[in-house]
PDB file of C-alpha atoms in Angstrom:
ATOM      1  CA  UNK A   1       0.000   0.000   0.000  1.00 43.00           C
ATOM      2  CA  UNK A   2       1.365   3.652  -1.020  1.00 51.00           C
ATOM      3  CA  UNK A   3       2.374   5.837   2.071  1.00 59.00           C
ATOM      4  CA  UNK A   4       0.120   9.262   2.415  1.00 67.00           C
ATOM      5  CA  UNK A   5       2.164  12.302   2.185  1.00 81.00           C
ATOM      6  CA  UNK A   6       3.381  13.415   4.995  1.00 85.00           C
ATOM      7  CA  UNK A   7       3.328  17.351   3.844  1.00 85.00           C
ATOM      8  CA  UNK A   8       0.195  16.906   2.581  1.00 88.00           C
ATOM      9  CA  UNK A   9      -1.800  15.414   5.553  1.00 88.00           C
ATOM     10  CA  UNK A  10       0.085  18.299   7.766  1.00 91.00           C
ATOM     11  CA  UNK A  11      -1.220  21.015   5.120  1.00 90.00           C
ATOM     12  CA  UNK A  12      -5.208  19.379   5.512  1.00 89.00           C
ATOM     13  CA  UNK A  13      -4.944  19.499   9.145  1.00 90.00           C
ATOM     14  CA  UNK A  14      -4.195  22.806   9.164  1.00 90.00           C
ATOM     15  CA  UNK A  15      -7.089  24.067   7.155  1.00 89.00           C
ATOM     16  CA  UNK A  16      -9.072  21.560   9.177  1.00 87.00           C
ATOM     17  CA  UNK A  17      -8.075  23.159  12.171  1.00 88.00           C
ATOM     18  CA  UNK A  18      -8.616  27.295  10.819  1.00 85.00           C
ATOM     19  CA  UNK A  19     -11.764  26.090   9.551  1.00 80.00           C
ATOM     20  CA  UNK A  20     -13.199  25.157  13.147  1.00 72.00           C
ATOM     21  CA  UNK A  21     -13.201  26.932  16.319  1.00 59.00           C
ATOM     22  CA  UNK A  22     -11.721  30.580  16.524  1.00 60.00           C
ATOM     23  CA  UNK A  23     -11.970  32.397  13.642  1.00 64.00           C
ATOM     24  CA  UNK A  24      -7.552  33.347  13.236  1.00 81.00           C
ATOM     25  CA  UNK A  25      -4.983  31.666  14.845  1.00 90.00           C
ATOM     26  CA  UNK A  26      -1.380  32.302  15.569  1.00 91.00           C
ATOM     27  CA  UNK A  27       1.478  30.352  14.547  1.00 93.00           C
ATOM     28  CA  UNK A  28       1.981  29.207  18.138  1.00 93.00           C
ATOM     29  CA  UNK A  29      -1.506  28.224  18.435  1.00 91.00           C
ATOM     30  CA  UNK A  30      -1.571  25.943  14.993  1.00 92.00           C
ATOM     31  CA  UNK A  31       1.801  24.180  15.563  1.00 93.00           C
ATOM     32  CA  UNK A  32       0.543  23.252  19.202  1.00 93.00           C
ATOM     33  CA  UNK A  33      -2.623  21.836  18.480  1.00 90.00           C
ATOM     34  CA  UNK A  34      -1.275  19.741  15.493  1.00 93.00           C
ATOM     35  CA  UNK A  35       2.186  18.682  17.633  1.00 93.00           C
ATOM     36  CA  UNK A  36       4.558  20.287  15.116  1.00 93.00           C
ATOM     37  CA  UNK A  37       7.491  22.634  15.416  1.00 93.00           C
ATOM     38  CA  UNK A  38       6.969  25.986  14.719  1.00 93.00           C
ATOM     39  CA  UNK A  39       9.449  25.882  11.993  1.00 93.00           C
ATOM     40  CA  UNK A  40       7.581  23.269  10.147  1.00 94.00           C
ATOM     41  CA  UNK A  41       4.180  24.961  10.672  1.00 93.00           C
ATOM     42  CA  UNK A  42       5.185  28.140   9.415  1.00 94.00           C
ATOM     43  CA  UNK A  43       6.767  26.365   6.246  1.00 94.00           C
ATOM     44  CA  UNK A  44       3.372  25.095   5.290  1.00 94.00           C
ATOM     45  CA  UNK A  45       1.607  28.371   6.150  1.00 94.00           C
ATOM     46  CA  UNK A  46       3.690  30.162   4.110  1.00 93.00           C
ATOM     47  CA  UNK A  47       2.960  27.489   1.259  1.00 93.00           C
ATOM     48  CA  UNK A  48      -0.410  27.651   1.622  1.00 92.00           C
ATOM     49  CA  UNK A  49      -0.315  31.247   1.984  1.00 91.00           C
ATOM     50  CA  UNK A  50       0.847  31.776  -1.625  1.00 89.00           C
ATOM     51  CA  UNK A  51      -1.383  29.862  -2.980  1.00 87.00           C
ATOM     52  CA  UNK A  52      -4.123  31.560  -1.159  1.00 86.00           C
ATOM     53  CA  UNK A  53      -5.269  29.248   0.474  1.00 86.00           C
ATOM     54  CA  UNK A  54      -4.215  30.886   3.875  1.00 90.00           C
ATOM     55  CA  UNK A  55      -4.645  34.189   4.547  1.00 89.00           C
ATOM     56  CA  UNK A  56      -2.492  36.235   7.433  1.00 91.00           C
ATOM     57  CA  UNK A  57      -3.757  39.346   9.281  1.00 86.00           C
ATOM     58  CA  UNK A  58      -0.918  42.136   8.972  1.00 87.00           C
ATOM     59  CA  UNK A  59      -1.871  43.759  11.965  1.00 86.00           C
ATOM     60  CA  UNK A  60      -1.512  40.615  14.191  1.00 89.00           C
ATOM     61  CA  UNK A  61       0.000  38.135  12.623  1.00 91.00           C
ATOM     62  CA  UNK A  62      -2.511  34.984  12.858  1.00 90.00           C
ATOM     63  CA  UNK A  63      -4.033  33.506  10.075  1.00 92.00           C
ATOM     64  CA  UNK A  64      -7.595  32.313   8.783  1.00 88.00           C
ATOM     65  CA  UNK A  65      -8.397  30.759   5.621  1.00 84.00           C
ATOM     66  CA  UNK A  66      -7.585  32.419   2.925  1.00 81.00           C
ATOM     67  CA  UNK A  67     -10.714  33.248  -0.314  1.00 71.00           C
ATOM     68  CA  UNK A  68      -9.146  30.287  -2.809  1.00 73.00           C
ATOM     69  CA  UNK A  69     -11.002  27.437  -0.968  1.00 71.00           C
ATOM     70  CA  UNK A  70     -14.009  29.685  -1.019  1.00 58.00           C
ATOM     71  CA  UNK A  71     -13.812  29.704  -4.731  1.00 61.00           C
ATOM     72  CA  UNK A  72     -12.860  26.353  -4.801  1.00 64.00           C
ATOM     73  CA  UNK A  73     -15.895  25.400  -2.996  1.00 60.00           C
ATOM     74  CA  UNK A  74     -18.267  27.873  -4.961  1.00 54.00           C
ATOM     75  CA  UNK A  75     -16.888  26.216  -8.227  1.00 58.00           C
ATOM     76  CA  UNK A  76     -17.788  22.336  -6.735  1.00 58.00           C
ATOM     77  CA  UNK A  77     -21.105  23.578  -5.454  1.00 50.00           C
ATOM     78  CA  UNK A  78     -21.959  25.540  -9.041  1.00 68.00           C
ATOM     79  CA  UNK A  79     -21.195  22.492 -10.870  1.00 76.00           C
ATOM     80  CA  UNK A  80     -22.935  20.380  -9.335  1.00 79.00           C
ATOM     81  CA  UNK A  81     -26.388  22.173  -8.959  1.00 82.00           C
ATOM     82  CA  UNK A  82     -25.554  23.384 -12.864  1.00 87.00           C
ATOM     83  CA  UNK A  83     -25.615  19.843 -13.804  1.00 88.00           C
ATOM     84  CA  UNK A  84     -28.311  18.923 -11.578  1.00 88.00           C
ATOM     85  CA  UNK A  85     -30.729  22.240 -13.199  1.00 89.00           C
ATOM     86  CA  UNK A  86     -29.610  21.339 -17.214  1.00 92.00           C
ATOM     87  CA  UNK A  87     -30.262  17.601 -16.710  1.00 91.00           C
ATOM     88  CA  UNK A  88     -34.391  17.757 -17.864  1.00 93.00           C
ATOM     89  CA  UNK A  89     -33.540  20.393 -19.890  1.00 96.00           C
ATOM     90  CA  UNK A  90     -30.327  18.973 -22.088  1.00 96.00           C
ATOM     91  CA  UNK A  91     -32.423  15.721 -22.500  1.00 95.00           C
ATOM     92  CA  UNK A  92     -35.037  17.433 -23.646  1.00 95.00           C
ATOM     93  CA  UNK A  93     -32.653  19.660 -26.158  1.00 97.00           C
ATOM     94  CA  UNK A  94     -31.151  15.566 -27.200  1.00 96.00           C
ATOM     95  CA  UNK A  95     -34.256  14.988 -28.089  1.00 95.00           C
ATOM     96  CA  UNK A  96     -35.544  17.675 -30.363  1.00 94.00           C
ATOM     97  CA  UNK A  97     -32.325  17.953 -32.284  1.00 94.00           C
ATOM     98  CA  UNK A  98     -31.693  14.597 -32.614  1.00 94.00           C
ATOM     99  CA  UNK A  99     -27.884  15.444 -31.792  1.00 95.00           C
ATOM    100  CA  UNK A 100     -25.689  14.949 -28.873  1.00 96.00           C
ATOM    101  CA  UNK A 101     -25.547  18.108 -25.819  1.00 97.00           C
ATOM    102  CA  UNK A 102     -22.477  18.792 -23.926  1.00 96.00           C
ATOM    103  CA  UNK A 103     -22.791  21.150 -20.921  1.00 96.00           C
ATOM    104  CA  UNK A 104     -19.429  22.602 -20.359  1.00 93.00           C
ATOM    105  CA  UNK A 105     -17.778  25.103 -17.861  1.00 90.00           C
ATOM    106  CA  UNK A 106     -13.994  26.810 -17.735  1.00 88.00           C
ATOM    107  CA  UNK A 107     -11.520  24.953 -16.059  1.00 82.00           C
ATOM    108  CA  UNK A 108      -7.941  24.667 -16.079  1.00 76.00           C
ATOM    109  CA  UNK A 109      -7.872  27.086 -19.525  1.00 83.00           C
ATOM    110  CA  UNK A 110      -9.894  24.566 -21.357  1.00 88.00           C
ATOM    111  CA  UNK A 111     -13.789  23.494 -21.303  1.00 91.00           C
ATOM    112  CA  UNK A 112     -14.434  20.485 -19.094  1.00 88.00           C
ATOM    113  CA  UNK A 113     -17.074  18.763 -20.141  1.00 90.00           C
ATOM    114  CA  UNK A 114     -19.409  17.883 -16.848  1.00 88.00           C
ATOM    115  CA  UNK A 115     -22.598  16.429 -18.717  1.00 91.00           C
ATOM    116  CA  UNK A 116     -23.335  14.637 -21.909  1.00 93.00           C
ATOM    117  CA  UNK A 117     -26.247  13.310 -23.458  1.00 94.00           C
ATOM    118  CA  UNK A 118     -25.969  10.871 -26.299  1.00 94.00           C
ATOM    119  CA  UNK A 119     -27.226  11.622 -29.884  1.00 93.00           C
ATOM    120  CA  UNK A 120     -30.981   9.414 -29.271  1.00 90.00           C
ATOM    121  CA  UNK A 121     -30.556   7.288 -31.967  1.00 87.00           C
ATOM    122  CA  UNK A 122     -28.951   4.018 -30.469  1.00 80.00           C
ATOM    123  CA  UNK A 123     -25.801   4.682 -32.042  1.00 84.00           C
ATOM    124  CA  UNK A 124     -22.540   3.757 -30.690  1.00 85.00           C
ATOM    125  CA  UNK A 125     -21.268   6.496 -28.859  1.00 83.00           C
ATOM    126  CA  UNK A 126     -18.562   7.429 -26.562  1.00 82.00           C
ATOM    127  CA  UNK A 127     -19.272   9.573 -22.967  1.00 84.00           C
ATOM    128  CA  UNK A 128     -17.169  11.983 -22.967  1.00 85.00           C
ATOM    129  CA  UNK A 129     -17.749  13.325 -19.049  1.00 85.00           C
ATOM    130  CA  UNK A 130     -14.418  14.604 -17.718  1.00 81.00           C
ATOM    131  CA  UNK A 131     -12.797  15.912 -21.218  1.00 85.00           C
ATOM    132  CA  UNK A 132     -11.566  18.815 -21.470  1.00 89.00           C
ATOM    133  CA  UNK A 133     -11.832  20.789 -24.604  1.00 92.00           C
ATOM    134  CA  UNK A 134     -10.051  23.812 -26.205  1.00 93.00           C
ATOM    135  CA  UNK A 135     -11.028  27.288 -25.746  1.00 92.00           C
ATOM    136  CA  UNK A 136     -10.324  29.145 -28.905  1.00 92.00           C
ATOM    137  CA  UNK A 137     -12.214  26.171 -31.144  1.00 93.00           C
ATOM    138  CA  UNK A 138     -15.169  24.925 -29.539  1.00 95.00           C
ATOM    139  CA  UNK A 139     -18.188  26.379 -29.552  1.00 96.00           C
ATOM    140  CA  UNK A 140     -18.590  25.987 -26.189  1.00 97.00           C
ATOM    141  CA  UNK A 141     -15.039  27.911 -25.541  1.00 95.00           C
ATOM    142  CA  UNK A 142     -16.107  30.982 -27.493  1.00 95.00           C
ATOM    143  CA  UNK A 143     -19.026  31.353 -25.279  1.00 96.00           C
ATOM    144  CA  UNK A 144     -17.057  30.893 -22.179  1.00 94.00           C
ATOM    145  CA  UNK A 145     -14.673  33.562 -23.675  1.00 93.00           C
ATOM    146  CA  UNK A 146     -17.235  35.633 -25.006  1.00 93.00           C
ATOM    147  CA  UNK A 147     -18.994  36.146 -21.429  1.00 91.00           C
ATOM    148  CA  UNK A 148     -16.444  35.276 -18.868  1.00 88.00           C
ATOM    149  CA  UNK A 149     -13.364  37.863 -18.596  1.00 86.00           C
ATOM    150  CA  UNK A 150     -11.258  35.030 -17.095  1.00 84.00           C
ATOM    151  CA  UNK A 151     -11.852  32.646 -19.957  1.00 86.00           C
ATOM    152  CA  UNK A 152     -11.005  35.856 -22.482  1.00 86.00           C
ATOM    153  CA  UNK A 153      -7.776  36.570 -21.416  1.00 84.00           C
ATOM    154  CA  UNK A 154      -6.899  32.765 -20.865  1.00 83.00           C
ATOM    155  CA  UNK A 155      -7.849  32.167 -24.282  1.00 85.00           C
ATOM    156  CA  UNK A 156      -6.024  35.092 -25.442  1.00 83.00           C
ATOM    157  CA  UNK A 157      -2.482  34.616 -23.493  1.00 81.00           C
ATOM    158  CA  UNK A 158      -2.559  30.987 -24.476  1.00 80.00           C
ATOM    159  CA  UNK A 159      -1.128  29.884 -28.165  1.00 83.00           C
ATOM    160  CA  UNK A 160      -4.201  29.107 -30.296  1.00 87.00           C
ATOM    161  CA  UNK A 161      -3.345  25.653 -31.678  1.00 88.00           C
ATOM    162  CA  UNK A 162      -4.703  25.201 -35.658  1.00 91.00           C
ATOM    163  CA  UNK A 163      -6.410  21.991 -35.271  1.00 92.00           C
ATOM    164  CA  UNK A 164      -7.760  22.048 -38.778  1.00 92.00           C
ATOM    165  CA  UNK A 165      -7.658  24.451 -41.454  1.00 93.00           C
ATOM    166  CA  UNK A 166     -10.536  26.075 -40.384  1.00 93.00           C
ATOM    167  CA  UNK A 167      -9.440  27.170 -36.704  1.00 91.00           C
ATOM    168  CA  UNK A 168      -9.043  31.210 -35.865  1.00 88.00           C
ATOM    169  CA  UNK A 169      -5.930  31.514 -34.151  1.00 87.00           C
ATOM    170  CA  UNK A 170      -5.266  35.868 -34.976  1.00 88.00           C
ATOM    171  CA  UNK A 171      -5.779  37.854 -32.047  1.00 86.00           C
ATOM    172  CA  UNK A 172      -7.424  40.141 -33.592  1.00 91.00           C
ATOM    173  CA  UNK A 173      -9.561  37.890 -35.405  1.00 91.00           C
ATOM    174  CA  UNK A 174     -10.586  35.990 -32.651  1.00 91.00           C
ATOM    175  CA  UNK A 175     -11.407  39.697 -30.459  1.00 91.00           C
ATOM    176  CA  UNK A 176     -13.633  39.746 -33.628  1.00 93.00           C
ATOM    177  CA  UNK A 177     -14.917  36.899 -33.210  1.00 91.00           C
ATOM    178  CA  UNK A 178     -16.037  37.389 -29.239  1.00 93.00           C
ATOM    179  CA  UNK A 179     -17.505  40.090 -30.418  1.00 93.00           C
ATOM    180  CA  UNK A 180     -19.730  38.463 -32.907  1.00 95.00           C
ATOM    181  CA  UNK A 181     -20.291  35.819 -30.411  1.00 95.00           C
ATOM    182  CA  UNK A 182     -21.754  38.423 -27.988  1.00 94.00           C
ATOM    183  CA  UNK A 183     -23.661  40.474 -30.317  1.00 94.00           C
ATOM    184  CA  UNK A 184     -25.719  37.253 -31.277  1.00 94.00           C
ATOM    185  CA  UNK A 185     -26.030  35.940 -28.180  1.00 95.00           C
ATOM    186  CA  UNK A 186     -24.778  32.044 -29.249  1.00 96.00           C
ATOM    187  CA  UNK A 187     -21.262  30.762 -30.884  1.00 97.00           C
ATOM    188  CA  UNK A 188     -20.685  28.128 -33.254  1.00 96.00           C
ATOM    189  CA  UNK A 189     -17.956  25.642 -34.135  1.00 95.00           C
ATOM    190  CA  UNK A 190     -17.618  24.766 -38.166  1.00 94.00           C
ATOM    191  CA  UNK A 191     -14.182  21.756 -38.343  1.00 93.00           C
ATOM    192  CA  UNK A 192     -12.464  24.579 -36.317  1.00 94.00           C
ATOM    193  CA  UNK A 193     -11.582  21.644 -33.886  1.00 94.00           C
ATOM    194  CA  UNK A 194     -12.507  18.194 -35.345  1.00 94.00           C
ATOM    195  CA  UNK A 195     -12.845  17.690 -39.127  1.00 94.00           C
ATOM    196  CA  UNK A 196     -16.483  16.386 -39.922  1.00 95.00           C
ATOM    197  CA  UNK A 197     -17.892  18.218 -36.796  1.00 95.00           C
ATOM    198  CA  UNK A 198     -19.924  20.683 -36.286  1.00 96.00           C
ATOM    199  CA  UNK A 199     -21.647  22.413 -32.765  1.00 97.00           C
ATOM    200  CA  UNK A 200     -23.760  25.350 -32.008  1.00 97.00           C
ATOM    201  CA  UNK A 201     -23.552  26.914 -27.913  1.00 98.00           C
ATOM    202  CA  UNK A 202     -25.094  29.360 -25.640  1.00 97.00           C
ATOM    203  CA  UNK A 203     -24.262  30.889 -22.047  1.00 96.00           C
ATOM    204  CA  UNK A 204     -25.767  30.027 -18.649  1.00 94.00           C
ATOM    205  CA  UNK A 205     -25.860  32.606 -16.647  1.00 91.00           C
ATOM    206  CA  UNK A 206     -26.677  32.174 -12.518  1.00 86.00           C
ATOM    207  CA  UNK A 207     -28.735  33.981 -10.463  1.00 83.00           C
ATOM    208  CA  UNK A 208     -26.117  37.008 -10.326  1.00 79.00           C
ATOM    209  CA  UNK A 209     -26.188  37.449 -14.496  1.00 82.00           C
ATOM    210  CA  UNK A 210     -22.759  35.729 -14.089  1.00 83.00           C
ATOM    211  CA  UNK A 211     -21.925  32.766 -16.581  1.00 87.00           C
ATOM    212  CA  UNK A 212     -21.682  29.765 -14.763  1.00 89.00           C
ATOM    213  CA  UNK A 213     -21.501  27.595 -18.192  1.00 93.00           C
ATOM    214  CA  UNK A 214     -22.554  26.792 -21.749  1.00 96.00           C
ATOM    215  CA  UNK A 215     -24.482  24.312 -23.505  1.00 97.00           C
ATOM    216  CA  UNK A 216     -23.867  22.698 -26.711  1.00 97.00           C
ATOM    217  CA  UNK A 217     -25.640  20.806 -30.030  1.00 97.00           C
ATOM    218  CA  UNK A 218     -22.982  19.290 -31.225  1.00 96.00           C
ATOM    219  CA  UNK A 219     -22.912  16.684 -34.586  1.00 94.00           C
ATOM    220  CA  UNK A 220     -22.117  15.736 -37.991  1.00 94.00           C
ATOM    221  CA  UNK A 221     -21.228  18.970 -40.047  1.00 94.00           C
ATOM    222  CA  UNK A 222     -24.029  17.811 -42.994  1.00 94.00           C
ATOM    223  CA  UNK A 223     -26.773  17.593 -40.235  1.00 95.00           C
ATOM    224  CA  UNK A 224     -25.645  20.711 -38.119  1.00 95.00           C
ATOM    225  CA  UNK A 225     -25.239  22.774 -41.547  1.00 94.00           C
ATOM    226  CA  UNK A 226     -26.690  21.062 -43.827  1.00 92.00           C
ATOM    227  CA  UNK A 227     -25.945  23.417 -47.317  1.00 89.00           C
ATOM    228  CA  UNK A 228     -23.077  25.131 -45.368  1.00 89.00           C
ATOM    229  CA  UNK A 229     -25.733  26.910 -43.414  1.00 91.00           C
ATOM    230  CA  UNK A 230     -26.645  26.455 -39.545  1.00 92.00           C
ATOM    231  CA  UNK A 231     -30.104  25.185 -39.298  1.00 93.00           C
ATOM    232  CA  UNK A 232     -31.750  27.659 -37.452  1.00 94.00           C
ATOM    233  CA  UNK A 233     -33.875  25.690 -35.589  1.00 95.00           C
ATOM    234  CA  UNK A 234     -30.827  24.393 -33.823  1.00 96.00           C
ATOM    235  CA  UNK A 235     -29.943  28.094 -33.118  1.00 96.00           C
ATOM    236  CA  UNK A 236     -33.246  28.443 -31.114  1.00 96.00           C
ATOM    237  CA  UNK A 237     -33.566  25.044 -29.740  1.00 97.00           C
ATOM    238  CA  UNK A 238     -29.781  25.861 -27.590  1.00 97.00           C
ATOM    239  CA  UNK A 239     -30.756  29.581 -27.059  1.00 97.00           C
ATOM    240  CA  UNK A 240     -33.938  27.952 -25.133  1.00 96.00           C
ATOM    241  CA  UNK A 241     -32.467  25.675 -23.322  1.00 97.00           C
ATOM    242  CA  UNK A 242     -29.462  28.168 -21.918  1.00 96.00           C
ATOM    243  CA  UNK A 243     -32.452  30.264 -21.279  1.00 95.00           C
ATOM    244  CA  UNK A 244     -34.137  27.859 -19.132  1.00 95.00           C
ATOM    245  CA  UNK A 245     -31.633  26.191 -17.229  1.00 95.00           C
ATOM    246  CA  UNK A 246     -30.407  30.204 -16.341  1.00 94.00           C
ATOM    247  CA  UNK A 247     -33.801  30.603 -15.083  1.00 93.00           C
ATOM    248  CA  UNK A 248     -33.849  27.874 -12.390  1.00 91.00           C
ATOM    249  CA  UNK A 249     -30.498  28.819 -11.350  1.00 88.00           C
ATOM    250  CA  UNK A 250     -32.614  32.157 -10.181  1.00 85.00           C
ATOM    251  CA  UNK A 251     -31.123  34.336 -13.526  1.00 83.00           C
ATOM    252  CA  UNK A 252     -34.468  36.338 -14.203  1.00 73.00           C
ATOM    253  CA  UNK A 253     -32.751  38.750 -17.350  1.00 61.00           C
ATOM    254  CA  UNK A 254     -31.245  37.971 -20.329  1.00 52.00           C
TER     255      UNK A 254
END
């Protein structure tokens, strides 16, 4: 059996222990209570410090925890109840396009993919839960980008890769692009990523008009645009279904 890390299981106690009780303690305080030289606790504060997970007080010197688990923990809890609000509503989108939905949110400068639901025709079909896909590309990424600063200037520090001859990797083009995306209100995907496939997206917002995620059609290029052309009906049908799963996260504009 693997040993646990040693650093590691120090580093959970300590945000263990800051979570409960008094609201800051000192160094002397947190190296007591977990049996640990003060040396050693402050080496671990200090790590967990920078990456903000630990916050000090300047004026006294103790330490609480620090806003980067609270974001941590927003981002578990907004997942969650975002999958849990799109599930009637991305089955019901499967259905009336006849094409697989992907419900995707930023994460680690890429889209993660956090619900799928199969094309409904008893096809053999791969779930693709847990994959991440490309910003720049994916229909879902230009939404992300188009509405969420943090995905914008991810997508626009990182190098856009040219997965196919069809991908927009210009800065400038892909500004114009964003600002296509949020003049229409919806982004689409034409072999920018994968040859042969095609996908049309649309933000989800949360009760505080902030987007939370984005929800894709995503198929065959001849059945997505069939002529060269997006069927429009598509268009619509993912518009909706943004729209409602925004609503019962308590969005109430659009």
């Amino acid at each position: 059996m693997a040993k646990n890390i040693q650093s590691l299981e120090r580093a959970a106690a300590m945000l263990r222990l800051l979570a409960g009780g008094e609201r800051r303690l000192g160094l002397s305080d947190i190296a007591s209570a977990l049996g640990l030289a003060k040396g050693t606790a402050h080496g671990i504060l200090r790590t967990l410090q920078h990456e903000g997970f630990v916050e000090q007080d300047p004026a006294s010197g103790r330490y609480q925890l620090g806003a980067e688990l609270l974001r941590l923990g927003n981002s578990y809890l907004d997942v969650h109840e975002l999958r849990a609000r799109a599930l009637v509503w991305t089955d019901d989108l499967a259905r009336s396009s006849g094409e697989s939905v992907h419900l995707g949110v930023l994460h680690q400068r890429g889209v993660l993919i956090v619900h799928h639901v199969f094309r409904p025709d008893d096809s053999r079909q791969v779930l693709e839960v847990g994959a991440m896909q490309p910003l720049h590309s994916t229909a879902l990424g230009k939404v992300l980008c188009a509405y969420d600063p943090v995905a914008s200037s991810e997508a626009a520090e990182a190098e856009r890769q040219a997965f196919t001859p069809h991908t927009v990797t210009g800065g400038i083009e892909f500004q114009a692009l964003l600002d296509t995306v949020r003049a229409r209100g919806w982004a689409a995907d034409a072999e920018e990523t994968w040859e042969g496939v095609a996908a049309v997206a649309a933000p989800i917002h949360d009760r505080r008009r902030m987007p939370v995620g984005a929800v894709a059609v995503t198929g065959a290029v001849e059945r997505i645009r069939p002529g060269g052309e997006l069927r429009p009906e598509l268009i619509t049908a993912v518009r909706d279904c943004a729209r409602a799963v925004s609503r019962d996260l308590g969005a109430n504009r659009f």
